Amino acid sequence: MSDTAQIVPDSQHRGIVAALPQPWRDYAQLARFDRPIGWWLLFWPCAWGLLLAGGQSEWALLAWLLLGSVAMRGAGCVFNDIVDADLDRQVARTALRPVASGRVSKRAAWAWLVVLCLIGLVVLLQLRVIAQMVALGSLALVAAYPFMKRITGFPQAWLGLVFTWGVPVGWFALRSDRFEVMAALYAGSVLWCIGYDTIYACQDREDDASVGIGSSALTLGQHLRSGVAWFYAGALAFWALAFWLLRPDPLALVALLPAAAHLGWQVLTLEDRDADNALARFRSNRTTGLLVALACWVVGNA
């Protein structure tokens, strides 16, 4: 198999990954270091919780949370690939993943998982105790996620709970009050994740249907675009509620307009039968994350 063929279809930074010697390339792909969008989507909710809680000057903590997002997203992907190896072999987009293809053994993958978790542990120790406990509370959700696609037609809902857990972690890193603000921010983040991962799932509809696993893209069917629109609308409504609960001022809600415009653009330009279009709209949520982070910075610093 050629080096090029070993790059999964939706990989980014192919030149960097391709330049790595074997077996480093396989381990980098196993942790999805070739697809940085994943750790950005995991990091932004951490930043939102921290910034809305008043952590505008906590640059060192933000950096630790980013490192933790890279490590723990990688660990989650390794665990997912170990569990899903047999399914991945049946899906065109995932058949060449390192464990599914046999380039990395499951024993070696478990060892790599431990290394990534140790990095996550170092980050965990930088947080105050209550934030550590909240962060550890996500482990059961993470462990259960790979099995959700086997038992539900909406595994994206579980992913939303897992992938935006950084909101309470970031919030409790600084404060232990105003739970209603944090809860509204988290609820909006969960809906945002369901929306963008539904877009991502457009790429796998045919394969998921043939393998017999669940997907929100399959469940929504011809209503996919309107479904994504409703999830994004719900996300914006909960984010607005969080802002209002913290700062009951109409001007605070204006901070969300750039993010609202960007999410609207995603929905209006989405072509769910075009895999490249769907992937581009999915990746653009890195911009959504930045726009919401800036809004949280403004409102949390007001």
Short mmCIF file of C-alpha atoms in Angstrom, two decimals:
data_model
loop_
_atom_site.label_atom_id
_atom_site.label_comp_id
_atom_site.label_asym_id
_atom_site.label_seq_id
_atom_site.Cartn_x
_atom_site.Cartn_y
_atom_site.Cartn_z
CA MET A 1 0.00 0.00 0.00
CA SER A 2 1.41 3.39 -0.93
CA ASP A 3 2.02 6.16 1.59
CA THR A 4 -0.66 8.28 -0.06
CA ALA A 5 -3.20 5.50 0.19
CA GLN A 6 -2.61 5.32 3.92
CA ILE A 7 -3.98 8.83 4.40
CA VAL A 8 -7.66 8.66 5.26
CA PRO A 9 -9.90 10.58 2.84
CA ASP A 10 -10.88 13.40 5.22
CA SER A 11 -7.39 13.96 6.58
CA GLN A 12 -5.89 17.44 6.81
CA HIS A 13 -2.23 18.51 6.77
CA ARG A 14 -1.41 15.49 4.64
CA GLY A 15 2.11 16.72 3.94
CA ILE A 16 3.01 16.83 7.66
CA VAL A 17 1.58 13.40 8.37
CA ALA A 18 3.05 11.90 5.20
CA ALA A 19 6.49 13.25 6.16
CA LEU A 20 6.54 11.32 9.43
CA PRO A 21 8.48 8.05 9.44
CA GLN A 22 6.73 4.78 10.06
CA PRO A 23 5.29 3.86 12.52
CA TRP A 24 4.93 7.44 13.82
CA ARG A 25 2.60 8.26 10.94
CA ASP A 26 0.21 5.49 11.96
CA TYR A 27 0.12 6.63 15.58
CA ALA A 28 -0.41 10.25 14.50
CA GLN A 29 -3.36 9.14 12.37
CA LEU A 30 -4.69 6.93 15.14
CA ALA A 31 -4.90 9.98 17.44
CA ARG A 32 -6.24 12.08 14.52
CA PHE A 33 -3.33 14.52 14.65
CA ASP A 34 -3.89 14.82 10.89
CA ARG A 35 -7.37 16.26 11.59
CA PRO A 36 -6.99 19.18 14.02
CA ILE A 37 -10.64 20.20 13.67
CA GLY A 38 -11.49 17.59 16.31
CA TRP A 39 -9.39 19.05 19.07
CA TRP A 40 -10.58 22.56 18.23
CA LEU A 41 -14.19 21.43 18.58
CA LEU A 42 -13.32 19.84 21.93
CA PHE A 43 -11.36 22.89 23.12
CA TRP A 44 -13.81 25.66 22.28
CA PRO A 45 -16.45 24.63 24.84
CA CYS A 46 -13.69 24.60 27.48
CA ALA A 47 -12.79 28.14 26.47
CA TRP A 48 -16.44 29.24 26.50
CA GLY A 49 -16.96 28.01 30.05
CA LEU A 50 -13.75 29.64 31.25
CA LEU A 51 -14.31 32.96 29.48
CA LEU A 52 -17.96 33.34 30.45
CA ALA A 53 -16.96 32.55 34.05
CA GLY A 54 -14.64 35.57 33.96
CA GLY A 55 -11.34 33.97 32.94
CA GLN A 56 -10.33 36.60 30.40
CA SER A 57 -6.75 36.75 31.72
CA GLU A 58 -6.29 33.02 32.32
CA TRP A 59 -4.05 32.47 29.30
CA ALA A 60 -1.97 29.74 30.93
CA LEU A 61 -5.11 27.80 31.86
CA LEU A 62 -6.46 28.19 28.33
CA ALA A 63 -3.20 26.75 27.00
CA TRP A 64 -3.43 23.78 29.37
CA LEU A 65 -7.02 23.17 28.29
CA LEU A 66 -5.92 23.21 24.64
CA LEU A 67 -3.21 20.65 25.35
CA GLY A 68 -5.71 18.54 27.24
CA SER A 69 -8.14 18.76 24.33
CA VAL A 70 -5.48 17.52 21.89
CA ALA A 71 -4.49 14.62 24.16
CA MET A 72 -7.97 13.54 25.23
CA ARG A 73 -9.48 13.87 21.77
CA GLY A 74 -6.64 11.63 20.60
CA ALA A 75 -7.30 9.17 23.43
CA GLY A 76 -11.00 9.10 22.61
CA CYS A 77 -10.27 8.40 18.95
CA VAL A 78 -7.86 5.58 19.83
CA PHE A 79 -10.46 3.98 22.11
CA ASN A 80 -13.15 4.43 19.46
CA ASP A 81 -10.95 2.78 16.80
CA ILE A 82 -10.16 -0.16 19.08
CA VAL A 83 -13.87 -0.76 19.74
CA ASP A 84 -14.97 -0.06 16.16
CA ALA A 85 -12.22 -1.87 14.23
CA ASP A 86 -14.58 -4.45 12.72
CA LEU A 87 -17.15 -1.80 11.72
CA ASP A 88 -14.49 0.54 10.35
CA ARG A 89 -13.32 -2.15 7.92
CA GLN A 90 -16.77 -2.07 6.31
CA VAL A 91 -16.92 1.72 5.78
CA ALA A 92 -15.00 3.23 2.88
CA ARG A 93 -13.96 6.39 4.75
CA THR A 94 -12.61 4.47 7.75
CA ALA A 95 -11.32 1.21 6.28
CA LEU A 96 -7.73 2.51 6.10
CA ARG A 97 -7.56 3.64 9.71
CA PRO A 98 -4.49 2.14 11.43
CA VAL A 99 -6.25 -0.41 13.67
CA ALA A 100 -8.91 -1.37 11.13
CA SER A 101 -6.28 -1.93 8.44
CA GLY A 102 -4.01 -3.88 10.80
CA ARG A 103 -1.07 -1.47 10.60
CA VAL A 104 -1.31 -0.94 14.37
CA SER A 105 -2.18 -3.85 16.65
CA LYS A 106 -4.81 -3.45 19.33
CA ARG A 107 -2.15 -4.02 22.00
CA ALA A 108 -0.05 -1.18 20.62
CA ALA A 109 -3.15 1.00 20.36
CA TRP A 110 -3.91 0.39 24.05
CA ALA A 111 -0.34 1.44 24.93
CA TRP A 112 -0.71 4.64 22.89
CA LEU A 113 -4.02 5.28 24.64
CA VAL A 114 -2.25 5.10 28.03
CA VAL A 115 0.38 7.60 26.89
CA LEU A 116 -2.27 10.09 25.78
CA CYS A 117 -4.20 9.63 29.03
CA LEU A 118 -1.04 10.36 31.03
CA ILE A 119 -0.72 13.66 29.18
CA GLY A 120 -4.35 14.32 30.04
CA LEU A 121 -3.56 13.54 33.68
CA VAL A 122 -0.84 16.20 33.73
CA VAL A 123 -3.39 18.72 32.44
CA LEU A 124 -5.97 17.54 34.97
CA LEU A 125 -3.58 18.30 37.83
CA GLN A 126 -3.45 21.95 36.75
CA LEU A 127 -7.15 22.38 37.65
CA ARG A 128 -8.64 22.94 41.05
CA VAL A 129 -10.14 19.88 42.71
CA ILE A 130 -13.79 20.47 41.85
CA ALA A 131 -12.90 20.95 38.16
CA GLN A 132 -10.87 17.74 38.29
CA MET A 133 -13.88 15.86 39.61
CA VAL A 134 -16.10 17.32 36.90
CA ALA A 135 -13.58 16.38 34.21
CA LEU A 136 -13.37 12.80 35.49
CA GLY A 137 -17.15 12.64 35.39
CA SER A 138 -16.96 12.54 31.59
CA LEU A 139 -15.11 9.21 31.46
CA ALA A 140 -18.26 7.07 31.63
CA LEU A 141 -19.83 9.11 28.83
CA VAL A 142 -16.70 8.76 26.70
CA ALA A 143 -16.46 5.01 27.27
CA ALA A 144 -20.11 4.47 26.30
CA TYR A 145 -20.07 6.58 23.13
CA PRO A 146 -18.66 4.01 20.64
CA PHE A 147 -21.56 1.69 21.48
CA MET A 148 -24.31 4.28 20.95
CA LYS A 149 -24.34 3.92 17.18
CA ARG A 150 -25.26 0.25 17.69
CA ILE A 151 -28.31 0.93 19.87
CA THR A 152 -29.72 4.30 18.77
CA GLY A 153 -30.48 6.17 15.59
CA PHE A 154 -29.19 9.36 17.14
CA PRO A 155 -25.67 8.70 18.51
CA GLN A 156 -24.89 12.37 17.83
CA ALA A 157 -26.97 13.25 20.90
CA TRP A 158 -24.60 11.24 23.10
CA LEU A 159 -21.61 12.75 21.32
CA GLY A 160 -23.01 16.17 22.16
CA LEU A 161 -22.95 15.29 25.86
CA VAL A 162 -19.36 14.03 25.58
CA PHE A 163 -17.73 16.50 23.23
CA THR A 164 -18.95 19.66 24.96
CA TRP A 165 -18.19 18.54 28.52
CA GLY A 166 -15.47 21.19 28.50
CA VAL A 167 -18.13 23.81 29.33
CA PRO A 168 -18.58 22.67 32.95
CA VAL A 169 -14.86 21.91 33.24
CA GLY A 170 -13.95 25.45 32.17
CA TRP A 171 -16.65 26.96 34.36
CA PHE A 172 -15.70 25.05 37.52
CA ALA A 173 -12.03 25.81 36.91
CA LEU A 174 -12.86 29.32 38.13
CA ARG A 175 -16.14 29.37 40.03
CA SER A 176 -18.68 27.17 41.78
CA ASP A 177 -21.83 29.28 41.50
CA ARG A 178 -24.35 30.43 38.89
CA PHE A 179 -25.02 26.87 37.79
CA GLU A 180 -27.98 28.02 35.71
CA VAL A 181 -25.66 30.06 33.48
CA MET A 182 -23.29 27.15 33.01
CA ALA A 183 -26.17 24.73 32.37
CA ALA A 184 -27.67 26.95 29.64
CA LEU A 185 -24.27 27.35 27.99
CA TYR A 186 -23.76 23.58 28.10
CA ALA A 187 -27.22 22.81 26.70
CA GLY A 188 -26.59 25.12 23.75
CA SER A 189 -23.22 23.51 23.16
CA VAL A 190 -24.74 20.03 23.09
CA LEU A 191 -27.25 21.10 20.41
CA TRP A 192 -24.47 22.78 18.42
CA CYS A 193 -22.48 19.52 18.47
CA ILE A 194 -25.50 17.48 17.34
CA GLY A 195 -25.94 19.90 14.45
CA TYR A 196 -22.37 19.91 13.20
CA ASP A 197 -21.90 16.15 13.63
CA THR A 198 -25.08 15.55 11.67
CA ILE A 199 -23.43 17.48 8.84
CA TYR A 200 -20.31 15.34 9.26
CA ALA A 201 -22.40 12.15 9.15
CA CYS A 202 -23.63 13.07 5.65
CA GLN A 203 -20.42 11.51 4.32
CA ASP A 204 -21.25 8.06 5.68
CA ARG A 205 -24.98 7.66 5.08
CA GLU A 206 -24.76 4.88 2.51
CA ASP A 207 -22.09 2.94 4.43
CA ASP A 208 -23.87 3.38 7.77
CA ALA A 209 -27.11 2.10 6.25
CA SER A 210 -25.43 -0.96 4.74
CA VAL A 211 -23.56 -1.79 7.95
CA GLY A 212 -26.68 -1.22 10.05
CA ILE A 213 -25.48 1.43 12.50
CA GLY A 214 -27.34 4.52 13.61
CA SER A 215 -26.79 8.08 12.46
CA SER A 216 -28.72 11.33 12.80
CA ALA A 217 -28.12 11.92 9.09
CA LEU A 218 -30.03 8.71 8.34
CA THR A 219 -32.71 9.39 10.93
CA LEU A 220 -33.43 12.89 9.63
CA GLY A 221 -33.38 11.75 6.00
CA GLN A 222 -34.75 14.40 3.64
CA HIS A 223 -35.26 16.74 6.61
CA LEU A 224 -31.55 16.87 7.37
CA ARG A 225 -31.01 20.53 6.54
CA SER A 226 -34.04 21.69 8.50
CA GLY A 227 -33.00 19.43 11.36
CA VAL A 228 -29.55 21.01 11.49
CA ALA A 229 -31.20 24.45 11.36
CA TRP A 230 -33.34 23.61 14.39
CA PHE A 231 -30.38 22.29 16.35
CA TYR A 232 -28.40 25.43 15.58
CA ALA A 233 -31.39 27.62 16.48
CA GLY A 234 -31.72 25.79 19.78
CA ALA A 235 -28.01 26.26 20.44
CA LEU A 236 -28.26 29.99 19.87
CA ALA A 237 -31.36 30.22 22.09
CA PHE A 238 -29.62 28.50 25.00
CA TRP A 239 -26.44 30.55 24.54
CA ALA A 240 -28.58 33.71 24.56
CA LEU A 241 -30.25 32.47 27.74
CA ALA A 242 -26.87 31.93 29.39
CA PHE A 243 -25.79 35.46 28.45
CA TRP A 244 -29.07 36.94 29.67
CA LEU A 245 -28.92 35.11 32.99
CA LEU A 246 -25.41 36.44 33.54
CA ARG A 247 -25.96 39.95 32.09
CA PRO A 248 -29.65 40.84 31.64
CA ASP A 249 -28.89 43.44 29.00
CA PRO A 250 -30.08 43.29 25.36
CA LEU A 251 -26.63 44.46 24.25
CA ALA A 252 -25.14 41.24 25.63
CA LEU A 253 -27.15 39.27 23.07
CA VAL A 254 -25.66 41.30 20.22
CA ALA A 255 -22.37 39.51 20.88
CA LEU A 256 -23.92 36.33 19.45
CA LEU A 257 -24.89 37.84 16.10
CA PRO A 258 -21.62 36.94 14.28
CA ALA A 259 -21.94 33.31 15.40
CA ALA A 260 -25.62 33.28 14.41
CA ALA A 261 -24.75 34.60 10.95
CA HIS A 262 -22.06 31.99 10.49
CA LEU A 263 -24.34 29.11 11.51
CA GLY A 264 -27.02 30.48 9.18
CA TRP A 265 -24.50 30.48 6.34
CA GLN A 266 -23.71 26.82 7.05
CA VAL A 267 -27.36 25.82 6.80
CA LEU A 268 -28.14 27.90 3.71
CA THR A 269 -25.12 26.66 1.75
CA LEU A 270 -25.18 23.02 2.92
CA GLU A 271 -25.47 20.46 0.14
CA ASP A 272 -25.88 17.28 2.14
CA ARG A 273 -25.42 15.01 -0.87
CA ASP A 274 -22.04 16.58 -1.64
CA ALA A 275 -19.44 15.05 0.71
CA ASP A 276 -16.87 17.81 0.09
CA ASN A 277 -19.45 20.51 0.78
CA ALA A 278 -20.59 18.80 4.00
CA LEU A 279 -17.01 18.32 5.19
CA ALA A 280 -16.20 21.98 4.55
CA ARG A 281 -19.30 23.13 6.48
CA PHE A 282 -18.41 20.79 9.33
CA ARG A 283 -14.85 22.10 9.53
CA SER A 284 -16.07 25.69 9.48
CA ASN A 285 -17.34 25.15 13.02
CA ARG A 286 -13.84 25.99 14.16
CA THR A 287 -14.83 29.54 13.19
CA THR A 288 -18.11 29.17 15.10
CA GLY A 289 -16.10 28.20 18.16
CA LEU A 290 -13.95 31.30 17.90
CA LEU A 291 -16.95 33.59 17.40
CA VAL A 292 -18.75 32.19 20.44
CA ALA A 293 -15.52 32.43 22.46
CA LEU A 294 -15.26 36.12 21.61
CA ALA A 295 -18.90 36.59 22.62
CA CYS A 296 -18.23 34.83 25.95
CA TRP A 297 -15.18 37.03 26.47
CA VAL A 298 -17.23 40.19 25.91
CA VAL A 299 -20.15 39.16 28.15
CA GLY A 300 -18.02 37.55 30.84
CA ASN A 301 -15.80 40.62 30.99
CA ALA A 302 -18.65 43.17 31.01
#
